[in-house]
């Protein structure tokens, strides 16, 4: 699609501003009622979905030109998708998330880019990761682990670590725990090690569509060569890329997040927790596992108007409103660990507040990103929990950095860390 394909949507936006809030029936307090980090932080309408529709229309109609202001308005969108859920639930069924992605694509095509994003792209092209690390060291996290290395060795299931878990020394233990758990359960698992590459999901959310397509193609070719049929990951970004963005490009590989795999093992009676973990925790839904973790549904239909004004789709268009994301598996795992008490934040599931790390914001707008994380940490602390648990290393990194900077006094865990404690 192109930005002009959203022209009708731009006119259909009723400027109701529901996209700035979680739906009214979900609100529990004024303090945690907002959903769009960028309009909450910059406190100016242009930084909301509604405002970005207006900016897009203005650019499309050549009523405004590219400027630092326009670049900042577009690139401060985390593509968290919270606006998209509220617009669909409360109002018009528009596609603000798809539109803002298209807006980002159009800026990148017009070379309206940020230096910090260009640096990530250089790292991606040269080292196949977005963390400026050598590709030769990508598999070092698994040194000493007895795990098959594809494609020279074979395995039924591929564990994809992703850039963050491969290189972040504080978080690599999640990847190690995942492989050790799978092996202890008798799962025939392998890794690609230094042959693994970035999924491309994060550069997609920054507007770099060509680079995403290139890396999706590379990953799918590597999987085909290695005979991969199932990919398991502990990273929400990789999950979203593989599950939602790759299928339209031809991928037919089964994709599971570790929380789905672990829940399945518990349900099959293969995984039992023996140790008590006395802890009160709250769970943060990563945007890319939750509201954006819904499976891709192919659609090749058309839009029609009936009676000159009512818009219908033939056949019915898939409605991604976040309701079918991955919400219950992590909660079911936490509830099945003896001693763990799960208390919920006010904004959960498809109405969750973003961690602040997405869309290239962590790299280009660090103060805004840190503020967004601190808001979530305040919400987590309000529950009385002693730990904030998640299922995405990008969220966990942003929370850990915010807590170290502010001294917020909250522990951060991946679900897998609590699983390991309970074994
Ligand atoms: S909720 Fe939807 S229709 Fe309302 S202002 Fe936001 S984008 Fe426009
Ligand atoms: S995707 Fe997130 S940051 Fe971007 S406009 Fe929507 S709610 Fe705001």
Coordinates of C-alpha atoms and ligand atoms in Angstrom, one line a residue:
X1 CA 0.0 0.0 0.0
X2 CA 1.0 3.7 -0.2
X3 CA 0.0 6.7 1.8
X4 CA -2.5 7.8 -0.8
X5 CA -4.4 4.5 -0.1
X6 CA -5.2 5.9 3.3
X7 CA -6.7 9.2 1.9
X8 CA -10.3 8.1 2.5
X9 CA -9.4 7.1 6.1
X10 CA -7.8 10.4 6.7
X11 CA -11.2 12.0 5.8
X12 CA -13.1 9.5 7.9
X13 CA -11.3 10.2 11.1
X14 CA -13.9 12.1 13.1
X15 CA -11.3 13.8 15.4
X16 CA -13.1 12.3 18.4
X17 CA -9.8 11.7 20.2
X18 CA -10.8 8.3 21.5
X19 CA -7.4 7.2 20.3
X20 CA -5.8 9.0 23.2
X21 CA -7.5 7.0 25.9
X22 CA -8.2 3.5 26.8
X23 CA -12.0 2.8 26.2
X24 CA -14.1 4.4 28.9
X25 CA -15.5 1.1 30.2
X26 CA -11.9 0.0 30.9
X27 CA -10.9 3.0 32.9
X28 CA -10.3 2.5 36.6
X29 CA -8.6 5.8 37.4
X30 CA -7.8 9.1 35.8
X31 CA -4.1 8.5 36.6
X32 CA -3.9 5.5 34.3
X33 CA -6.5 6.3 31.7
X34 CA -4.3 7.5 28.8
X35 CA -3.1 5.1 26.2
X36 CA -0.9 7.0 23.7
X37 CA 2.5 7.8 25.1
X38 CA 3.5 10.4 22.5
X39 CA 0.5 12.7 23.0
X40 CA 0.7 12.2 26.7
X41 CA 4.3 13.2 26.8
X42 CA 4.4 16.0 24.1
X43 CA 0.9 17.2 25.1
X44 CA 0.1 18.4 21.6
X45 CA -2.5 16.9 19.3
X46 CA -0.2 16.3 16.4
X47 CA 1.5 13.6 18.4
X48 CA -1.7 11.4 18.6
X49 CA -3.1 9.1 16.0
X50 CA -5.7 11.7 15.2
X51 CA -3.0 14.3 14.7
X52 CA -0.9 12.0 12.6
X53 CA -3.9 11.5 10.3
X54 CA -4.0 15.3 9.9
X55 CA -0.2 15.5 9.3
X56 CA -0.4 12.7 6.7
X57 CA -3.3 14.4 4.8
X58 CA -1.5 17.7 4.9
X59 CA 1.7 16.1 3.4
X60 CA -0.4 14.1 0.8
X61 CA -2.2 17.2 -0.3
X62 CA 1.1 19.2 -0.4
X63 CA -0.2 21.6 2.2
X64 CA 2.9 21.2 4.3
X65 CA 6.5 20.2 3.7
X66 CA 9.0 18.0 5.5
X67 CA 10.6 19.7 8.4
X68 CA 12.2 18.8 11.8
X69 CA 8.7 19.2 13.3
X70 CA 7.1 16.7 10.9
X71 CA 10.0 14.3 11.3
X72 CA 9.6 14.4 15.1
X73 CA 5.9 14.0 15.0
X74 CA 6.2 10.9 12.8
X75 CA 9.2 9.2 14.4
X76 CA 8.0 9.7 18.0
X77 CA 5.2 7.2 17.3
X78 CA 6.2 4.0 19.0
X79 CA 3.8 2.0 16.7
X80 CA 2.5 0.5 20.0
X81 CA -1.0 0.2 18.5
X82 CA -2.9 1.4 21.5
X83 CA -4.7 4.0 19.4
X84 CA -5.7 1.3 16.9
X85 CA -7.5 -0.7 19.6
X86 CA -9.4 2.3 21.0
X87 CA -10.4 3.6 17.5
X88 CA -11.7 0.2 16.6
X89 CA -13.4 -0.5 19.9
X90 CA -14.8 3.0 20.5
X91 CA -15.3 4.6 17.1
X92 CA -14.7 3.9 13.5
X93 CA -12.8 0.8 12.8
X94 CA -10.1 2.8 11.1
X95 CA -6.5 1.6 10.8
X96 CA -4.4 4.3 12.5
X97 CA -1.5 1.9 13.2
X98 CA -1.3 0.8 9.5
X99 CA -1.6 4.4 8.5
X100 CA 1.2 5.6 10.7
X101 CA 3.4 2.8 9.5
X102 CA 2.7 3.9 6.0
X103 CA 3.5 7.4 7.0
X104 CA 6.9 6.3 8.4
X105 CA 7.6 4.3 5.2
X106 CA 6.9 7.4 3.1
X107 CA 9.3 9.5 5.2
X108 CA 12.1 7.0 4.9
X109 CA 11.5 6.8 1.1
X110 CA 11.8 10.6 1.0
X111 CA 15.0 10.3 3.1
X112 CA 13.4 12.1 6.0
X113 CA 15.3 9.9 8.4
X114 CA 17.0 10.3 11.8
X115 CA 20.8 9.8 12.3
X116 CA 20.1 7.3 15.2
X117 CA 17.9 5.2 12.9
X118 CA 20.4 5.3 10.1
X119 CA 23.1 4.0 12.5
X120 CA 20.8 1.0 13.3
X121 CA 20.4 0.3 9.7
X122 CA 24.1 0.4 9.1
X123 CA 24.6 -2.1 11.9
X124 CA 21.8 -4.3 10.5
X125 CA 23.3 -4.3 7.0
X126 CA 26.8 -4.9 8.2
X127 CA 26.4 -7.1 11.2
X128 CA 22.9 -8.5 10.7
X129 CA 21.8 -7.1 14.1
X130 CA 20.6 -3.7 15.4
X131 CA 22.8 -3.5 18.4
X132 CA 26.2 -2.7 16.7
X133 CA 27.7 -6.0 17.7
X134 CA 29.8 -8.4 15.6
X135 CA 27.8 -11.0 13.8
X136 CA 30.5 -13.6 14.5
X137 CA 29.6 -13.3 18.3
X138 CA 25.8 -13.8 17.8
X139 CA 25.8 -17.4 19.0
X140 CA 28.2 -16.9 21.9
X141 CA 25.4 -16.9 24.4
X142 CA 25.0 -20.6 23.8
X143 CA 28.6 -21.6 24.2
X144 CA 28.8 -24.5 26.5
X145 CA 25.2 -25.5 25.9
X146 CA 24.6 -28.9 24.4
X147 CA 22.3 -27.8 21.6
X148 CA 22.2 -28.5 17.8
X149 CA 23.5 -25.8 15.5
X150 CA 21.5 -25.6 12.3
X151 CA 21.9 -26.0 9.4
X152 CA 24.9 -28.4 9.7
X153 CA 23.0 -30.3 12.4
X154 CA 19.3 -31.0 12.4
X155 CA 16.5 -30.3 14.9
X156 CA 12.7 -30.4 14.8
X157 CA 12.3 -27.0 16.4
X158 CA 14.3 -23.8 15.9
X159 CA 14.8 -21.5 18.9
X160 CA 15.4 -18.0 17.6
X161 CA 17.0 -15.8 20.3
X162 CA 16.8 -12.4 18.5
X163 CA 19.2 -9.5 18.7
X164 CA 18.5 -8.4 22.3
X165 CA 18.7 -11.9 23.9
X166 CA 21.7 -12.8 21.8
X167 CA 23.8 -9.8 22.9
X168 CA 22.5 -8.2 26.0
X169 CA 24.6 -9.7 28.8
X170 CA 21.9 -9.1 31.5
X171 CA 19.2 -10.9 29.4
X172 CA 21.1 -13.7 27.7
X173 CA 20.1 -16.0 30.6
X174 CA 16.5 -16.0 29.2
X175 CA 17.7 -17.6 26.0
X176 CA 19.9 -20.1 27.9
X177 CA 16.9 -21.0 30.2
X178 CA 14.6 -21.4 27.2
X179 CA 17.0 -23.9 25.5
X180 CA 17.7 -25.8 28.7
X181 CA 14.0 -26.0 29.5
X182 CA 13.1 -27.3 26.1
X183 CA 15.9 -29.9 26.2
X184 CA 14.9 -31.0 29.6
X185 CA 11.4 -31.6 28.3
X186 CA 12.8 -33.8 25.6
X187 CA 12.1 -31.3 22.8
X188 CA 14.4 -31.7 19.8
X189 CA 15.6 -28.1 19.6
X190 CA 18.4 -26.3 17.7
X191 CA 19.7 -22.8 17.2
X192 CA 21.2 -21.0 14.2
X193 CA 24.0 -19.4 16.4
X194 CA 26.1 -17.0 14.4
X195 CA 24.0 -17.7 11.3
X196 CA 20.9 -16.2 13.0
X197 CA 19.9 -12.8 11.8
X198 CA 17.7 -9.9 12.9
X199 CA 14.0 -10.6 12.2
X200 CA 13.6 -7.0 10.8
X201 CA 10.6 -6.2 13.0
X202 CA 12.1 -3.2 14.7
X203 CA 13.3 -1.6 11.5
X204 CA 9.9 -2.2 10.0
X205 CA 8.4 -0.2 12.9
X206 CA 10.9 2.6 12.1
X207 CA 9.7 2.8 8.5
X208 CA 12.5 0.8 6.8
X209 CA 10.2 -1.4 4.7
X210 CA 12.9 -2.4 2.1
X211 CA 15.3 -3.5 4.8
X212 CA 12.6 -5.5 6.6
X213 CA 11.6 -7.3 3.3
X214 CA 15.3 -8.1 2.7
X215 CA 15.8 -9.6 6.1
X216 CA 12.5 -11.4 6.1
X217 CA 13.6 -13.0 2.8
X218 CA 17.0 -13.9 4.2
X219 CA 15.5 -15.5 7.3
X220 CA 12.9 -17.5 5.3
X221 CA 15.7 -18.8 3.0
X222 CA 17.8 -19.9 5.9
X223 CA 14.8 -21.7 7.5
X224 CA 14.1 -23.4 4.2
X225 CA 17.7 -24.6 3.8
X226 CA 17.7 -25.9 7.4
X227 CA 14.3 -27.6 6.9
X228 CA 12.7 -25.5 9.7
X229 CA 9.0 -26.1 10.2
X230 CA 8.5 -24.5 13.7
X231 CA 10.2 -21.5 15.3
X232 CA 10.0 -20.7 19.0
X233 CA 11.2 -17.4 20.4
X234 CA 11.2 -15.6 23.7
X235 CA 11.2 -12.2 22.1
X236 CA 7.8 -10.5 21.4
X237 CA 9.2 -8.4 18.6
X238 CA 10.5 -11.5 16.7
X239 CA 7.2 -13.3 17.4
X240 CA 5.3 -10.4 15.9
X241 CA 7.6 -10.3 12.8
X242 CA 7.4 -14.0 12.2
X243 CA 3.8 -14.5 13.1
X244 CA 2.2 -11.4 11.5
X245 CA 4.6 -9.8 9.1
X246 CA 6.2 -12.9 7.4
X247 CA 3.1 -14.8 6.3
X248 CA 2.0 -12.2 3.7
X249 CA 5.5 -12.6 2.3
X250 CA 5.0 -16.4 2.0
X251 CA 6.2 -17.9 5.3
X252 CA 4.3 -21.0 6.4
X253 CA 6.4 -21.8 9.4
X254 CA 4.6 -22.4 12.7
X255 CA 5.5 -19.7 15.2
X256 CA 5.3 -19.9 18.9
X257 CA 6.3 -17.7 21.8
X258 CA 8.0 -19.5 24.7
X259 CA 5.0 -18.7 26.9
X260 CA 2.7 -20.6 24.5
X261 CA 5.1 -23.5 24.4
X262 CA 5.4 -23.6 28.2
X263 CA 1.7 -23.4 28.7
X264 CA 1.3 -26.3 26.3
X265 CA 3.8 -28.4 28.3
X266 CA 1.9 -27.6 31.6
X267 CA -1.5 -28.5 30.0
X268 CA 0.0 -31.8 28.7
X269 CA 1.2 -32.6 32.3
X270 CA 4.9 -32.7 31.1
X271 CA 5.9 -29.6 33.1
X272 CA 5.3 -29.5 36.9
X273 CA 6.5 -26.9 39.3
X274 CA 8.0 -28.3 42.5
X275 CA 9.6 -25.2 44.2
X276 CA 7.7 -22.4 46.0
X277 CA 8.3 -18.9 44.6
X278 CA 6.8 -16.6 47.3
X279 CA 6.4 -13.4 45.3
X280 CA 3.7 -10.9 44.4
X281 CA 4.1 -10.0 40.7
X282 CA 2.4 -8.0 38.1
X283 CA 2.5 -8.8 34.3
X284 CA 3.3 -6.4 31.5
X285 CA 1.8 -7.3 28.1
X286 CA 4.3 -6.5 25.4
X287 CA 2.6 -4.7 22.5
X288 CA 4.0 -7.1 20.0
X289 CA 2.8 -10.2 21.9
X290 CA -0.5 -8.8 23.1
X291 CA -2.5 -6.5 20.9
X292 CA -0.2 -7.0 17.9
X293 CA 0.3 -10.7 18.5
X294 CA -2.9 -11.7 16.7
X295 CA -2.4 -14.2 13.9
X296 CA -2.3 -12.9 10.3
X297 CA -5.6 -13.5 8.3
X298 CA -5.3 -13.3 4.5
X299 CA -7.7 -11.0 2.9
X300 CA -8.1 -10.1 -0.7
X301 CA -11.4 -8.3 -0.7
X302 CA -12.7 -5.0 -1.8
X303 CA -14.2 -1.9 -0.1
X304 CA -17.7 -0.9 -1.2
X305 CA -20.1 1.9 -0.3
X306 CA -23.8 1.1 0.1
X307 CA -26.4 3.8 0.0
X308 CA -23.6 6.2 -1.0
X309 CA -22.1 6.4 2.4
X310 CA -22.0 3.1 4.4
X311 CA -18.6 1.4 3.9
X312 CA -18.6 -2.4 3.8
X313 CA -16.0 -5.0 2.8
X314 CA -16.6 -8.0 0.7
X315 CA -15.8 -10.5 2.0
X316 CA -15.6 -9.3 5.6
X317 CA -12.2 -7.8 6.4
X318 CA -10.2 -9.2 9.3
X319 CA -10.6 -6.9 12.3
X320 CA -7.4 -6.7 14.3
X321 CA -8.6 -5.1 17.5
X322 CA -6.2 -6.8 19.8
X323 CA -8.7 -9.1 21.4
X324 CA -7.0 -12.3 20.2
X325 CA -3.4 -11.5 21.2
X326 CA -1.3 -13.7 23.6
X327 CA -2.6 -12.7 27.0
X328 CA -3.6 -15.9 28.9
X329 CA -0.5 -18.2 28.5
X330 CA 1.9 -16.0 30.5
X331 CA -0.8 -15.4 33.2
X332 CA -1.7 -19.1 33.3
X333 CA 2.0 -19.9 33.8
X334 CA 2.5 -17.4 36.6
X335 CA -0.7 -18.6 38.3
X336 CA 0.5 -22.2 38.2
X337 CA 3.7 -21.5 40.0
X338 CA 3.3 -22.2 43.7
X339 CA 3.7 -19.1 45.8
X340 CA 3.3 -16.6 43.0
X341 CA 0.5 -14.1 43.5
X342 CA -0.4 -12.3 40.3
X343 CA -1.9 -8.8 40.7
X344 CA -3.0 -6.9 37.7
X345 CA -2.3 -3.3 36.6
X346 CA -5.1 -1.0 35.5
X347 CA -4.2 -1.1 31.8
X348 CA -3.8 -4.7 30.7
X349 CA -4.2 -7.0 27.7
X350 CA -5.1 -5.0 24.5
X351 CA -5.3 -1.8 26.6
X352 CA -1.8 -2.0 28.0
X353 CA 0.5 1.0 28.2
X354 CA 3.7 0.6 26.0
X355 CA 7.2 0.0 27.6
X356 CA 8.6 2.9 25.6
X357 CA 11.1 0.9 23.6
X358 CA 9.4 0.5 20.2
X359 CA 9.4 2.2 16.8
X360 CA 13.0 3.4 17.2
X361 CA 12.0 5.8 20.0
X362 CA 14.4 4.2 22.6
X363 CA 17.3 5.1 20.3
X364 CA 16.2 8.5 18.9
X365 CA 14.2 10.0 21.8
X366 CA 15.7 8.4 25.0
X367 CA 14.1 10.9 27.4
X368 CA 10.6 10.2 26.1
X369 CA 11.3 6.5 26.0
X370 CA 12.5 6.6 29.7
X371 CA 9.4 8.6 30.7
X372 CA 7.1 6.0 29.0
X373 CA 8.8 3.2 30.9
X374 CA 8.6 5.2 34.2
X375 CA 4.9 5.6 33.7
X376 CA 4.5 1.8 33.4
X377 CA 6.7 1.3 36.5
X378 CA 4.5 3.7 38.5
X379 CA 1.5 1.7 37.4
X380 CA 3.2 -1.6 38.4
X381 CA 4.2 -0.2 41.8
X382 CA 0.6 1.0 42.4
X383 CA -0.4 -2.7 42.5
X384 CA 1.8 -3.4 45.4
X385 CA 3.8 -6.0 43.4
X386 CA 7.5 -6.5 44.2
X387 CA 8.3 -7.5 40.6
X388 CA 7.3 -6.6 37.1
X389 CA 7.3 -9.7 34.9
X390 CA 7.2 -9.6 31.1
X391 CA 7.9 -11.8 28.1
X392 CA 10.0 -9.5 25.9
X393 CA 13.6 -8.5 26.4
X394 CA 13.1 -5.1 24.8
X395 CA 10.5 -4.2 27.4
X396 CA 12.6 -5.7 30.2
X397 CA 15.7 -3.7 29.1
X398 CA 13.7 -0.4 29.1
X399 CA 12.2 -1.1 32.5
X400 CA 15.6 -2.1 34.0
X401 CA 17.2 1.0 32.7
X402 CA 14.4 3.2 34.0
X403 CA 14.6 1.6 37.4
X404 CA 18.4 2.0 37.6
X405 CA 18.0 5.7 36.7
X406 CA 15.2 6.5 39.0
X407 CA 15.7 4.0 41.9
X408 CA 12.1 3.0 41.6
X409 CA 12.7 -0.1 43.7
X410 CA 11.0 -2.8 41.6
X411 CA 12.5 -6.1 40.3
X412 CA 12.2 -7.0 36.6
X413 CA 11.9 -10.7 35.5
X414 CA 11.1 -12.6 32.4
X415 CA 8.4 -15.3 32.8
X416 CA 11.1 -17.8 32.1
X417 CA 13.1 -16.7 35.1
X418 CA 10.2 -17.5 37.5
X419 CA 9.6 -20.8 35.7
X420 CA 13.3 -21.7 36.3
X421 CA 13.0 -20.8 40.0
X422 CA 10.0 -23.0 40.3
X423 CA 11.4 -26.2 38.7
Ligands
LIG1 S1 -10.3 7.4 17.6 FE1 -10.1 7.0 15.3 S2 -11.7 8.4 14.5 FE2 -11.4 9.1 16.6 S3 -9.8 10.7 16.4 FE3 -8.7 8.8 16.8 S4 -8.2 8.0 14.8 FE4 -9.8 9.5 14.5
LIG2 S1 0.9 3.8 17.9 FE1 1.1 4.3 20.1 S2 2.4 6.1 20.1 FE2 1.7 5.9 18.0 S3 -0.1 7.2 17.8 FE3 -0.8 5.1 18.4 S4 -1.0 5.1 20.6 FE4 0.3 6.9 20.0

